[in-house]
Amino acid sequence: MKLLLLIDLLDIKFQASRKITLFLCIMLSALLAIAQTPKTTYSGKITGYSGNMGFTTGKLIRNNVITGVNEMYVINIQPDGNFSLTFPLVRNEECWISFPFFNSWVYFEAGKNIVQDFNIADIPKVVSAFKGDAERVNNDMNKVRPVLMDYNWDKIYADIYQLTPEQYKSYFLKIQSSKLALIDSIAKQPGFDKIAWNLAVRNVKYGTASDLIHYNYTREAAYRMQNKLSFNNREPVLRPVTLKADYYDFLKTLKYNDPCAMVCYCYFEFMNRLMFMDLIYDSAGLLDYTKEIESLKSKDTSDANIKATIKIYQDMMSHKATKPGALEKARTGVLKGLIHADISLELDLMYLQPLANELNYKTDTLKDDSLAKIKSVLKHKFLMGDVVALNDKIKQNISNVKKQTSYADSQIPVNTTADSILSAILDRYKGKVVFIDFWATWCAPCIQSIQEIAPLKEELAQDKDIVFLYITDTSSPEKTYQAMMPHIKGEHYRLSQDQHNFLTGRFQINGIPHYVIVNKQGRVVDPDFKWHSNAEIKLKLQDLEK
């Protein structure tokens, strides 16, 4: 499928003082006429690669701004350093590429073959070059990549943790100004690609706006970093600062209702933070269960039902629960009042993302009448292309479930008490090393980590002394759980709330995913295993086999 994306960039300086009008690809309405999502290929050669380097895969992440779904694809590296991945892509956009030696976004054209070759003979000075489709755009992006990726967060955290909102805003706008000036100076080179310049500028602006929206979160993280405080406790250490409407004046400097923004990688994060900015929650009104929690704590807190109820209230407050419909109503009014521009595209995306996320995590499909209703609400009808593609993907996954045989839905006796649940499970795997993954069907980081570990499980498939065990609770809906489980190789347990609560307390689980390692003797050797690569997991598990 060929997509032409029309980007109107009027009155923007590209070189010296000349104003230019830049036309990028698209007639996005063509999406509705496309019957099948085109397959896009990412391939290349890693010169200097060796299989004993400790990694055999990379990953490509596509953040779909229409559905809000993170799509992760594993890039398998051959022993000779060649790699190739084919994946579905509806439109031209930037995707994140992650290897141990390279982490950045790359521009992809739908249905085309993007080739990126690496030379890693000198790891501190890794060189990459593109050829074939989108060669010029990506090679020029390489020239500005050092500017785009230059964020010294240790220094930034040290600088900003005591700043007021206005000081914080000035700090990041100064960084933005410096980056834009550097990009413009590089782009003055003869023949520098206009699309590359446009993407670089947009990424800087959307990235800065995301940081500014996240004032309280970033300030909290900076304070913890500076004071060496744990991030496991999700309760804020600092009292959040109420941000007034005039703080958000930077939002007026961005361009809205522009389909071409969806090409830019940083637009996804910007949209997410825009949807859930503090001012919107302040306007919607948060539900406060403090009195209910205090009342329950004054009773018998050893009662499992009371403990579970307290946890539910605490979780709702930590996730900023609001009355049904209040957030959506507040969002429209707040954003229109702040931006004073046509934001119909942004509002359409904010309408679609929760629907698509629910569709994806419940792994249920929409009937034609439901799709027609969604389409009737949208002002930008081309957005339906991604919703239909997601719906079709889920249909295909459901049809494939019956073919899956590499998983086991393990059951335990219904009368197993909460305090005996751990031994009831682990006794089944004595003589084996067990990797326990606490997860949930609705947890996006859990799903992404499961996908990342999948190649390791394939690699260890013949090793019968290693078990991958997945534990969730009733917060994972039964229907969703049954649909997702066959795609996750390993042993699976869906526990009652009481049983899960016991394990949560046993391992001090403050958030998921959470990992536990058990040795062959059935003894927990790491109750909170942290990992950054499959190589770390493999080394840990194989050491315990000896």
Tab-separated table of C-alpha atoms in Angstrom, residues 290-463:
chain	number	residue	atom	x	y	z
A	290	THR	CA	-9.493	8.195	52.813
A	291	LYS	CA	-12.377	7.982	55.301
A	292	GLU	CA	-13.384	4.542	54.067
A	293	ILE	CA	-9.817	3.272	54.388
A	294	GLU	CA	-9.408	4.680	57.910
A	295	SER	CA	-12.703	3.126	58.931
A	296	LEU	CA	-11.673	-0.289	57.622
A	297	LYS	CA	-8.261	-0.068	59.289
A	298	SER	CA	-9.972	0.432	62.644
A	299	LYS	CA	-11.545	-3.012	62.245
A	300	ASP	CA	-9.988	-6.474	62.081
A	301	THR	CA	-7.303	-5.987	59.402
A	302	SER	CA	-6.394	-9.667	59.550
A	303	ASP	CA	-9.686	-10.345	57.787
A	304	ALA	CA	-8.828	-11.163	54.156
A	305	ASN	CA	-11.933	-9.403	52.802
A	306	ILE	CA	-11.123	-6.194	54.686
A	307	LYS	CA	-7.506	-6.276	53.489
A	308	ALA	CA	-8.660	-6.801	49.911
A	309	THR	CA	-11.152	-3.915	50.155
A	310	ILE	CA	-8.499	-1.562	51.559
A	311	LYS	CA	-6.172	-2.489	48.691
A	312	ILE	CA	-8.913	-1.802	46.128
A	313	TYR	CA	-9.558	1.649	47.634
A	314	GLN	CA	-5.829	2.414	47.744
A	315	ASP	CA	-5.352	1.287	44.150
A	316	MET	CA	-8.239	3.452	42.971
A	317	MET	CA	-6.782	6.498	44.686
A	318	SER	CA	-3.246	5.846	43.426
A	319	HIS	CA	-4.625	5.553	39.888
A	320	LYS	CA	-6.538	8.843	40.250
A	321	ALA	CA	-10.032	7.381	39.990
A	322	THR	CA	-12.843	9.758	38.979
A	323	LYS	CA	-16.591	9.413	38.576
A	324	PRO	CA	-17.593	7.669	35.307
A	325	GLY	CA	-17.547	10.127	32.425
A	326	ALA	CA	-16.108	12.979	34.505
A	327	LEU	CA	-12.615	12.759	33.039
A	328	GLU	CA	-13.818	12.743	29.429
A	329	LYS	CA	-16.095	15.702	30.039
A	330	ALA	CA	-13.396	17.696	31.812
A	331	ARG	CA	-10.781	16.863	29.173
A	332	THR	CA	-12.629	18.512	26.296
A	333	GLY	CA	-13.380	21.675	28.211
A	334	VAL	CA	-9.913	22.070	29.731
A	335	LEU	CA	-8.014	21.482	26.478
A	336	LYS	CA	-10.190	23.802	24.406
A	337	GLY	CA	-9.786	26.476	27.066
A	338	LEU	CA	-5.999	26.114	27.080
A	339	ILE	CA	-5.215	25.744	23.386
A	340	HIS	CA	-7.779	27.941	21.589
A	341	ALA	CA	-7.386	26.049	18.295
A	342	ASP	CA	-9.001	23.248	16.340
A	343	ILE	CA	-8.084	20.087	18.265
A	344	SER	CA	-10.611	17.777	16.623
A	345	LEU	CA	-7.912	15.251	15.657
A	346	GLU	CA	-6.535	15.140	19.186
A	347	LEU	CA	-10.039	14.687	20.639
A	348	ASP	CA	-10.744	11.880	18.156
A	349	LEU	CA	-7.542	10.132	19.238
A	350	MET	CA	-8.458	10.559	22.908
A	351	TYR	CA	-11.868	9.045	22.173
A	352	LEU	CA	-10.398	6.056	20.328
A	353	GLN	CA	-7.514	5.112	22.588
A	354	PRO	CA	-9.543	3.899	25.616
A	355	LEU	CA	-11.888	1.960	23.308
A	356	ALA	CA	-9.022	0.307	21.447
A	357	ASN	CA	-7.106	-0.435	24.655
A	358	GLU	CA	-10.136	-2.168	26.138
A	359	LEU	CA	-10.597	-4.072	22.893
A	360	ASN	CA	-6.961	-5.167	22.907
A	361	TYR	CA	-6.705	-6.223	26.551
A	362	LYS	CA	-10.067	-7.949	26.685
A	363	THR	CA	-9.145	-9.629	23.393
A	364	ASP	CA	-12.750	-9.307	22.328
A	365	THR	CA	-13.944	-8.152	18.917
A	366	LEU	CA	-16.352	-5.487	17.736
A	367	LYS	CA	-19.334	-6.266	15.550
A	368	ASP	CA	-20.057	-4.234	12.424
A	369	ASP	CA	-22.726	-2.117	14.163
A	370	SER	CA	-20.264	-1.168	16.924
A	371	LEU	CA	-17.625	-0.213	14.356
A	372	ALA	CA	-20.193	1.873	12.492
A	373	LYS	CA	-21.142	3.679	15.711
A	374	ILE	CA	-17.504	4.513	16.458
A	375	LYS	CA	-17.004	5.782	12.916
A	376	SER	CA	-20.064	8.030	13.184
A	377	VAL	CA	-18.543	9.804	16.211
A	378	LEU	CA	-15.211	10.543	14.505
A	379	LYS	CA	-14.569	13.738	12.593
A	380	HIS	CA	-11.464	12.177	11.030
A	381	LYS	CA	-12.818	9.000	9.434
A	382	PHE	CA	-9.411	7.740	8.267
A	383	LEU	CA	-8.607	6.857	11.883
A	384	MET	CA	-10.943	3.868	11.603
A	385	GLY	CA	-8.316	2.061	9.533
A	386	ASP	CA	-6.267	1.229	12.643
A	387	VAL	CA	-9.317	0.224	14.684
A	388	VAL	CA	-10.448	-2.177	11.969
A	389	ALA	CA	-6.887	-3.559	11.660
A	390	LEU	CA	-6.730	-4.158	15.439
A	391	ASN	CA	-10.152	-5.810	15.379
A	392	ASP	CA	-9.065	-8.107	12.543
A	393	LYS	CA	-5.825	-8.954	14.352
A	394	ILE	CA	-7.737	-10.002	17.466
A	395	LYS	CA	-10.093	-12.127	15.361
A	396	GLN	CA	-7.087	-13.900	13.881
A	397	ASN	CA	-5.522	-14.416	17.307
A	398	ILE	CA	-8.733	-15.951	18.624
A	399	SER	CA	-8.869	-18.356	15.693
A	400	ASN	CA	-5.243	-19.343	16.363
A	401	VAL	CA	-5.797	-20.124	20.043
A	402	LYS	CA	-6.996	-23.660	19.367
A	403	LYS	CA	-3.732	-24.431	17.580
A	404	GLN	CA	-1.548	-23.490	20.550
A	405	THR	CA	-0.199	-26.382	22.643
A	406	SER	CA	2.905	-24.915	24.335
A	407	TYR	CA	1.167	-23.726	27.498
A	408	ALA	CA	-0.452	-25.294	30.540
A	409	ASP	CA	-3.422	-23.838	32.426
A	410	SER	CA	-2.536	-25.261	35.831
A	411	GLN	CA	-5.174	-25.606	38.496
A	412	ILE	CA	-4.852	-26.047	42.241
A	413	PRO	CA	-7.451	-27.523	44.590
A	414	VAL	CA	-10.196	-25.017	45.351
A	415	ASN	CA	-9.763	-25.580	49.078
A	416	THR	CA	-6.083	-24.558	49.025
A	417	THR	CA	-5.675	-21.876	51.705
A	418	ALA	CA	-3.942	-18.585	50.967
A	419	ASP	CA	-1.040	-19.259	53.316
A	420	SER	CA	-0.281	-22.621	51.718
A	421	ILE	CA	-0.588	-21.477	48.097
A	422	LEU	CA	3.147	-20.969	47.534
A	423	SER	CA	4.141	-24.463	48.590
A	424	ALA	CA	1.162	-25.932	46.720
A	425	ILE	CA	2.512	-24.432	43.517
A	426	LEU	CA	6.251	-24.916	44.001
A	427	ASP	CA	5.989	-28.533	45.173
A	428	ARG	CA	5.027	-29.393	41.600
A	429	TYR	CA	8.356	-28.158	40.264
A	430	LYS	CA	10.877	-29.602	42.721
A	431	GLY	CA	14.109	-30.388	40.883
A	432	LYS	CA	13.561	-27.519	38.445
A	433	VAL	CA	14.607	-23.878	38.392
A	434	VAL	CA	11.493	-21.696	38.338
A	435	PHE	CA	11.142	-18.174	36.911
A	436	ILE	CA	7.928	-16.685	38.329
A	437	ASP	CA	6.290	-13.751	36.556
A	438	PHE	CA	3.507	-11.896	38.396
A	439	TRP	CA	1.448	-10.231	35.672
A	440	ALA	CA	-2.067	-9.229	34.583
A	441	THR	CA	-3.871	-9.104	31.260
A	442	TRP	CA	-4.444	-5.352	31.623
A	443	CYS	CA	-0.798	-4.516	32.461
A	444	ALA	CA	0.942	-3.095	29.372
A	445	PRO	CA	4.500	-3.322	30.837
A	446	CYS	CA	3.751	-6.958	31.747
A	447	ILE	CA	2.733	-7.802	28.192
A	448	GLN	CA	5.753	-6.039	26.728
A	449	SER	CA	8.138	-7.882	29.059
A	450	ILE	CA	6.505	-11.213	28.225
A	451	GLN	CA	7.084	-10.483	24.545
A	452	GLU	CA	10.705	-9.557	25.205
A	453	ILE	CA	11.363	-12.797	27.087
A	454	ALA	CA	9.662	-14.965	24.436
A	455	PRO	CA	12.863	-15.492	22.354
A	456	LEU	CA	14.706	-16.703	25.475
A	457	LYS	CA	12.000	-19.292	26.109
A	458	GLU	CA	12.438	-20.527	22.555
A	459	GLU	CA	16.176	-20.729	23.109
A	460	LEU	CA	15.686	-22.757	26.303
A	461	ALA	CA	12.815	-24.862	24.959
A	462	GLN	CA	14.828	-28.094	25.171
A	463	ASP	CA	15.940	-27.425	28.732
